[in-house]
Coordinates of C-alpha atoms in Angstrom, one line a residue:
M29 CA 94.2 243.9 63.2
S30 CA 97.2 244.5 60.9
G31 CA 98.4 247.9 60.1
K32 CA 97.1 247.7 56.5
K33 CA 93.6 246.7 57.7
N34 CA 93.6 249.3 60.4
M35 CA 94.5 251.9 57.7
L36 CA 91.6 250.7 55.5
V37 CA 89.1 251.0 58.4
T38 CA 90.3 254.5 59.2
L39 CA 90.0 255.4 55.6
G40 CA 86.5 254.1 55.5
F41 CA 85.5 256.2 58.5
V42 CA 87.1 259.3 57.0
L43 CA 85.3 258.8 53.7
S44 CA 82.0 258.2 55.3
V45 CA 82.3 261.3 57.5
S46 CA 83.5 263.3 54.4
L47 CA 80.5 262.2 52.4
I48 CA 78.1 263.2 55.1
A49 CA 79.9 266.6 55.6
A50 CA 79.9 267.1 51.8
A51 CA 76.2 266.4 51.6
V52 CA 75.4 268.9 54.3
S53 CA 77.8 271.5 52.9
A54 CA 76.2 271.1 49.4
L55 CA 72.8 271.7 50.9
L56 CA 73.9 274.8 52.7
V57 CA 75.8 276.2 49.7
S58 CA 72.9 275.5 47.3
R59 CA 70.5 277.3 49.6
H60 CA 72.9 280.2 50.0
C61 CA 73.4 280.5 46.2
S62 CA 69.7 280.3 45.6
R63 CA 69.2 283.1 48.2
L64 CA 71.7 285.3 46.4
Q65 CA 70.0 284.8 43.0
F66 CA 66.6 285.4 44.5
D67 CA 67.7 288.6 46.2
L68 CA 69.4 289.9 43.0
L69 CA 66.4 289.1 40.8
N70 CA 64.1 290.5 43.5
A71 CA 66.0 293.8 43.5
V72 CA 65.9 294.1 39.7
C73 CA 62.2 293.2 39.3
G74 CA 61.3 295.5 42.2
E75 CA 63.1 298.4 40.6
V76 CA 61.4 297.8 37.2
A77 CA 58.0 297.4 38.9
E78 CA 58.4 300.6 40.8
Q79 CA 59.3 302.6 37.7
V80 CA 56.9 300.9 35.3
P81 CA 53.9 299.5 37.3
E82 CA 52.4 298.1 34.1
A83 CA 55.5 295.9 33.6
K84 CA 54.5 293.7 36.7
K85 CA 52.3 291.5 34.5
M86 CA 55.0 291.1 31.9
I87 CA 57.6 290.2 34.6
A88 CA 55.2 287.6 36.1
A89 CA 54.6 286.0 32.8
A90 CA 58.3 285.8 32.0
L91 CA 59.2 284.4 35.4
K92 CA 56.4 281.9 35.2
A93 CA 57.7 280.7 31.8
Y94 CA 61.2 280.4 33.3
T95 CA 60.2 278.4 36.3
E96 CA 57.4 276.5 34.6
G97 CA 55.0 278.0 37.2
I98 CA 56.1 275.6 40.1
P99 CA 54.4 277.0 43.2
D100 CA 55.8 277.0 46.8
D101 CA 53.9 277.3 50.1
A102 CA 56.4 279.7 51.6
M103 CA 55.5 283.2 50.3
E104 CA 58.0 286.0 50.4
A105 CA 56.9 289.6 51.4
D106 CA 58.3 291.3 48.3
V107 CA 57.6 291.7 44.6
L108 CA 58.6 288.2 43.5
S109 CA 56.7 286.6 46.4
E110 CA 53.6 288.7 45.4
L111 CA 53.9 287.3 41.9
G112 CA 54.1 283.7 43.3
Y113 CA 57.8 282.9 43.1
H114 CA 60.2 281.7 45.7
I115 CA 64.0 281.1 46.3
S116 CA 64.0 277.5 45.1
D117 CA 62.6 278.6 41.8
F118 CA 65.8 280.3 40.8
S119 CA 68.4 277.6 41.4
N120 CA 70.3 276.0 38.5
F121 CA 68.7 272.8 39.7
T122 CA 65.4 272.6 41.4
Y123 CA 65.4 272.6 45.1
E124 CA 63.9 269.1 45.2
K125 CA 66.7 267.7 43.1
N126 CA 69.3 269.4 45.4
V127 CA 67.6 267.8 48.4
L128 CA 67.5 264.5 46.7
F129 CA 71.3 264.5 45.9
V130 CA 72.0 265.6 49.5
I131 CA 69.9 262.8 50.9
M132 CA 71.6 260.3 48.6
G133 CA 75.1 261.5 49.6
F134 CA 74.1 261.5 53.3
M135 CA 72.7 257.9 53.0
L136 CA 75.8 256.8 51.1
G137 CA 78.0 258.2 53.9
L138 CA 75.9 256.5 56.6
L139 CA 76.0 253.2 54.7
L140 CA 79.8 253.4 54.3
Y141 CA 80.1 254.3 58.0
F142 CA 78.0 251.4 59.2
F143 CA 79.8 249.0 56.8
T144 CA 83.2 250.2 58.1
Y145 CA 82.0 250.0 61.7
S146 CA 80.7 246.4 61.2
Y147 CA 83.9 245.4 59.5
R148 CA 85.9 246.7 62.4
N149 CA 83.7 244.9 64.9
K150 CA 84.1 241.7 62.9
I151 CA 87.9 241.9 63.0
E152 CA 88.0 242.9 66.7
T153 CA 85.7 239.9 67.5
A154 CA 87.9 237.6 65.5
R155 CA 90.9 238.9 67.5
I156 CA 89.2 238.4 70.8
W157 CA 88.2 234.9 69.9
A158 CA 91.8 234.1 68.8
L159 CA 93.1 235.4 72.2
A160 CA 90.4 233.4 74.0
E161 CA 91.3 230.3 72.1
Y162 CA 95.0 230.8 72.9
L163 CA 94.2 231.0 76.6
E164 CA 92.2 227.8 76.3
Q165 CA 95.2 226.1 74.8
V166 CA 97.3 227.5 77.6
N167 CA 94.9 226.0 80.2
I168 CA 95.2 222.5 78.7
G169 CA 98.9 222.8 78.3
K170 CA 99.0 222.9 74.5
A171 CA 99.7 226.5 73.9
V172 CA 102.2 227.4 71.2
I173 CA 104.1 230.6 70.6
L174 CA 101.6 233.5 70.2
S175 CA 102.1 235.0 66.8
T176 CA 101.8 238.7 66.5
S177 CA 99.1 240.1 64.1
G178 CA 100.6 243.5 63.6
E179 CA 100.2 246.8 65.5
D180 CA 96.6 247.6 66.5
D181 CA 94.5 248.2 69.7
F182 CA 95.0 244.6 70.8
S183 CA 98.8 244.5 70.4
K184 CA 99.4 245.7 73.9
L185 CA 96.9 243.2 75.3
E186 CA 98.5 240.5 73.2
D187 CA 102.0 241.3 74.4
E188 CA 100.9 241.3 78.1
I189 CA 99.1 238.0 77.7
Y190 CA 102.1 236.4 76.1
K191 CA 104.4 237.9 78.8
T192 CA 102.1 236.5 81.5
V193 CA 101.9 233.1 79.9
T194 CA 105.6 233.0 79.5
F195 CA 106.1 234.0 83.1
L196 CA 103.6 231.3 84.3
Y197 CA 105.5 228.6 82.2
Q198 CA 108.8 229.8 83.7
A199 CA 107.3 229.7 87.2
K200 CA 106.0 226.2 86.5
E201 CA 109.4 225.0 85.2
S202 CA 111.1 226.6 88.2
A203 CA 108.6 224.9 90.6
V204 CA 109.2 221.5 88.9
R205 CA 112.9 222.0 89.0
A206 CA 112.8 223.1 92.6
R207 CA 110.8 220.0 93.5
N208 CA 113.2 217.7 91.6
D209 CA 116.2 219.5 93.3
F210 CA 114.5 219.1 96.7
A211 CA 114.0 215.4 96.1
E212 CA 117.6 215.0 94.9
N213 CA 119.0 217.0 97.8
L214 CA 116.9 215.0 100.2
A215 CA 118.3 211.8 98.9
N216 CA 121.9 213.2 99.1
I217 CA 121.3 214.4 102.7
A218 CA 119.9 211.0 103.6
H219 CA 123.0 209.4 102.1
Q220 CA 125.4 211.8 103.9
I221 CA 123.7 211.2 107.2
K222 CA 123.6 207.4 106.7
T223 CA 127.4 207.1 106.5
P224 CA 128.3 208.7 109.9
I225 CA 125.3 207.0 111.6
T226 CA 126.5 203.6 110.3
A227 CA 130.0 204.3 111.5
I228 CA 128.8 205.4 114.9
S229 CA 126.6 202.3 115.2
L230 CA 129.6 200.1 114.4
S231 CA 131.8 202.0 116.8
V232 CA 129.3 201.7 119.6
Q233 CA 129.1 197.9 119.1
M234 CA 132.9 197.7 119.2
V235 CA 132.9 199.8 122.4
K236 CA 130.5 197.4 124.0
Q237 CA 132.8 194.5 123.1
E238 CA 136.0 196.3 124.0
P239 CA 135.2 199.0 126.5
E240 CA 138.7 200.3 126.6
S241 CA 139.1 200.5 122.8
R242 CA 139.7 203.7 121.0
H243 CA 136.5 203.6 119.0
L244 CA 135.1 206.5 121.0
E245 CA 137.4 208.7 118.9
Q246 CA 135.7 207.4 115.8
V247 CA 132.3 208.2 117.3
E248 CA 133.4 211.8 118.2
K249 CA 134.8 212.2 114.6
Q250 CA 131.5 211.1 113.0
L251 CA 129.5 213.3 115.4
L252 CA 131.6 216.2 114.4
R253 CA 130.9 215.4 110.8
L254 CA 127.2 215.4 111.5
T255 CA 127.5 218.7 113.2
H256 CA 129.3 220.2 110.2
L257 CA 126.6 218.8 107.9
E258 CA 123.8 220.2 110.0
E259 CA 125.4 223.7 110.0
A260 CA 126.0 223.6 106.2
L261 CA 122.5 222.5 105.5
L262 CA 121.0 225.2 107.7
V263 CA 123.1 227.9 105.9
L264 CA 122.0 226.5 102.5
S265 CA 118.3 226.4 103.6
R266 CA 118.6 230.0 104.7
L267 CA 120.1 231.0 101.4
D268 CA 117.4 229.2 99.5
A269 CA 114.7 230.8 101.6
G270 CA 116.3 234.3 101.2
T271 CA 116.5 234.7 105.0
L272 CA 120.3 235.0 105.1
L273 CA 121.0 238.7 105.5
L274 CA 124.3 239.9 104.1
Q275 CA 125.7 243.0 105.8
K276 CA 127.7 244.6 103.0
N277 CA 130.5 247.0 103.9
E278 CA 133.9 248.0 102.4
V279 CA 136.4 245.3 103.1
D280 CA 140.1 245.3 102.2
V281 CA 140.9 242.2 100.1
F282 CA 144.3 241.5 101.8
T283 CA 142.6 241.7 105.3
L284 CA 139.8 239.3 104.0
L285 CA 142.4 236.7 102.9
V286 CA 144.5 236.9 106.0
L287 CA 141.5 236.5 108.3
A288 CA 140.3 233.5 106.3
A289 CA 143.8 231.9 106.6
D290 CA 144.0 232.6 110.3
N291 CA 140.8 230.7 110.9
L292 CA 142.3 227.7 109.2
Q293 CA 145.7 227.9 110.9
E294 CA 145.2 224.7 112.9
L295 CA 144.2 222.7 109.8
F296 CA 147.2 224.0 107.9
V297 CA 149.6 223.1 110.7
S298 CA 148.1 219.6 111.2
S299 CA 148.3 218.9 107.4
G300 CA 151.7 220.5 106.9
T301 CA 150.3 223.0 104.4
S302 CA 151.5 226.6 104.1
I303 CA 149.8 229.6 102.6
D304 CA 151.3 232.5 100.7
I305 CA 149.3 235.7 100.4
S306 CA 150.7 238.5 98.3
E307 CA 150.4 242.0 99.7
L308 CA 149.5 244.2 96.7
G309 CA 148.2 247.3 98.4
E310 CA 144.7 248.3 99.5
M311 CA 141.9 247.2 97.4
L312 CA 138.3 247.4 98.6
V313 CA 135.3 245.3 97.9
I314 CA 131.7 245.8 99.2
V315 CA 130.8 242.4 100.8
D316 CA 129.7 240.8 104.1
L317 CA 133.0 240.2 105.8
D318 CA 132.0 237.0 107.8
W319 CA 130.2 235.2 105.1
T320 CA 132.7 236.1 102.4
M321 CA 135.4 234.9 104.7
E322 CA 133.5 231.6 105.0
A323 CA 133.4 231.3 101.2
I324 CA 137.2 232.0 101.0
M325 CA 137.9 229.4 103.7
N326 CA 135.9 226.7 101.8
V327 CA 138.0 227.4 98.8
M328 CA 141.3 227.3 100.8
K329 CA 140.2 224.0 102.5
N330 CA 139.5 222.5 99.1
C331 CA 143.0 223.4 97.9
M332 CA 144.5 222.0 101.2
E333 CA 142.7 218.7 100.7
H334 CA 144.3 218.3 97.3
N335 CA 147.7 219.7 98.2
Q336 CA 148.6 218.5 101.8
G337 CA 152.1 219.4 102.6
G338 CA 152.3 221.9 99.8
T339 CA 151.7 225.6 99.5
I340 CA 148.4 227.5 98.8
H341 CA 148.9 230.8 96.9
C342 CA 146.6 233.8 97.0
S343 CA 146.7 237.0 94.9
Y344 CA 144.3 239.7 93.9
A345 CA 143.9 242.6 91.4
Q346 CA 141.4 245.3 90.6
N347 CA 140.2 247.2 87.5
P348 CA 137.3 249.5 86.8
L349 CA 134.9 246.6 86.3
Y350 CA 135.7 244.1 89.1
T351 CA 138.0 243.0 91.9
E352 CA 139.6 239.6 91.3
I353 CA 140.8 237.1 94.0
L354 CA 142.9 234.2 92.7
I355 CA 143.6 231.1 94.9
W356 CA 145.6 228.1 93.6
D357 CA 147.6 225.2 94.8
E358 CA 150.5 223.0 93.6
G359 CA 148.7 219.7 93.7
A360 CA 147.4 217.4 91.0
G361 CA 144.4 219.5 90.1
F362 CA 140.9 218.4 89.3
A363 CA 139.9 215.5 87.1
K364 CA 138.7 216.9 83.8
E365 CA 135.2 215.3 84.2
D366 CA 134.8 216.8 87.7
I367 CA 135.3 220.5 86.7
P368 CA 131.7 221.1 85.4
H369 CA 130.2 219.7 88.6
L370 CA 132.5 221.2 91.3
F371 CA 130.0 223.7 92.6
E372 CA 127.0 221.3 92.6
R373 CA 125.6 220.4 96.1
F374 CA 126.9 217.1 97.5
Y375 CA 129.2 216.5 94.5
R376 CA 132.4 214.9 95.5
G377 CA 135.1 214.6 92.8
Q378 CA 137.5 211.7 92.2
N379 CA 140.3 213.3 94.4
A380 CA 138.0 214.5 97.2
G381 CA 139.4 214.1 100.7
A382 CA 138.0 211.6 103.1
G383 CA 135.1 212.8 105.2
G384 CA 134.1 215.6 102.9
I385 CA 130.3 216.1 102.3
G386 CA 130.5 218.1 99.0
I387 CA 128.8 221.3 100.3
G388 CA 131.7 223.7 100.8
L389 CA 132.2 224.9 97.2
S390 CA 128.5 225.0 96.6
L391 CA 128.1 227.2 99.7
S392 CA 130.9 229.5 98.4
K393 CA 129.2 229.9 95.1
E394 CA 125.9 230.8 96.7
I395 CA 127.6 233.4 98.9
V396 CA 129.7 235.0 96.2
E397 CA 126.9 235.2 93.6
R398 CA 124.5 236.8 96.1
Q399 CA 127.1 239.6 96.4
N400 CA 127.3 240.4 92.7
G401 CA 130.2 238.1 92.1
T402 CA 131.2 235.0 90.2
I403 CA 133.4 232.1 91.0
R404 CA 135.1 229.7 88.6
A405 CA 137.4 226.7 89.0
K406 CA 139.9 225.2 86.5
N407 CA 143.3 223.6 86.4
K408 CA 146.6 225.5 86.0
P409 CA 148.4 224.8 82.7
H410 CA 151.1 222.7 84.4
A411 CA 149.6 221.5 87.7
G412 CA 147.3 222.5 90.5
A413 CA 143.7 223.6 91.1
F414 CA 142.9 227.3 90.3
F415 CA 140.0 229.3 91.7
E416 CA 139.0 232.7 90.3
I417 CA 136.6 234.9 92.3
R418 CA 135.3 238.2 91.0
F419 CA 133.3 240.9 92.7
Y420 CA 131.8 243.4 90.3
G421 CA 131.5 247.1 91.2
H422 CA 128.1 247.6 89.5

C-alpha cells in the first residue's frame, strides 16, 4: 500500500472512531444537560408549591402544555415526578430525537469503520497476491525486478523477498560459473598432464631402443614438471575449498624479499640473472610469511623467464593506506594482448618460458588477495615487465 493510500485508510479509521466517540459524547452531554434543567425546574416548582400549595395545579397545567403531556415510565420522587414529568421532558429536543441522532452517528461511524477495514483488507490481499505471483515467476525463472509500491507494512517483507531472490540468483550464477570454471580447469589440467606424459612415453621408447642414451634426463625433467603441477593444483584446490590457513604475523618487507630471492638463488645462478633489492628501512606488513614468500617467488620467476641474464629489481614503500612492493625486470615485457589474462589459471602468454604451466601468477594472485592485498602487472614505459603488489592496512 502506498503512503497516500495508507494515509487515507488511517484517516478513515480516525473518522469512524471520532464519529462513534462523538455520538456517545452527545448522548452523555444531552442527558447531563437535561438533568441540570430538570433539577433547576424541580427546585423552582418545589419552592413555589411549598409556599403556595394551590399553585401545584397551575404548575402542572403549564408544564403539561409545555411538554405536550408526553408521559415517561420512570417516575421521580419529587414535585415534578408527582405531577407526571421527567428529565427527558425538559430537553431542547426530545429524548427520543437525541437517541435517534446518537444511533445514526454511531451507525455511520461503524459503517465507515467497516468500509475502511474492508478497503484495507482488499489492498493487503492484493499485495499478498502480487508477492505470491512474483514468487511463482521466480520459481519458473521468469521473474523481473520487483518494483516497490511505497512504504507500508509489506515494504519490509518485500525488501527481504527481493534480497533473498537476488541472493539466490547470484548463488545460481556462481554455481554455474564454478561448474564452467571446473570444466575448463579440468580440460586445462588434462592438457597440462598430457604433454609430459607424451614426452615420457617417447623417452621411454627411445631408452628401449638406445639403453645408453640420455633420454632418462628427459624423463626426469618431465616427472619433475608433473610434480610441480601436482603441488600447484593441490594448493589451488585448498584455496578454492577455503582450507588453506594463513598464519598472519608482522613481517618486514625487506626480509620477505630477501628470503624469496634466496630460495631462487640456484635458478638465478643457472640462468645468469641477478637481483637487486633496495634496502629502504623497516616496513611491516601483516601476512603469512611462507605463503607470501611463495607468491613473491612466482613473480620473481616470471621476471627471470622473460629476462634471463638481466637484472630483477625490487623496491617497496609505505603510506597510511597500504604497503607497496614493486618488482620489475629489463626484458621485453608482456605482449599487449596478454596483460588482461596474466593472472588466469593455465594461461601462458606469447613470451612464456618453455616448460611453464601457467599457474604461478594465478597462485600469487590468490595468496595476495586472501591477505587484503592486490596485485597488478603492466609494462614499464620503455621496456620490462612491472608488478605492483599492495597490502592494505585496513
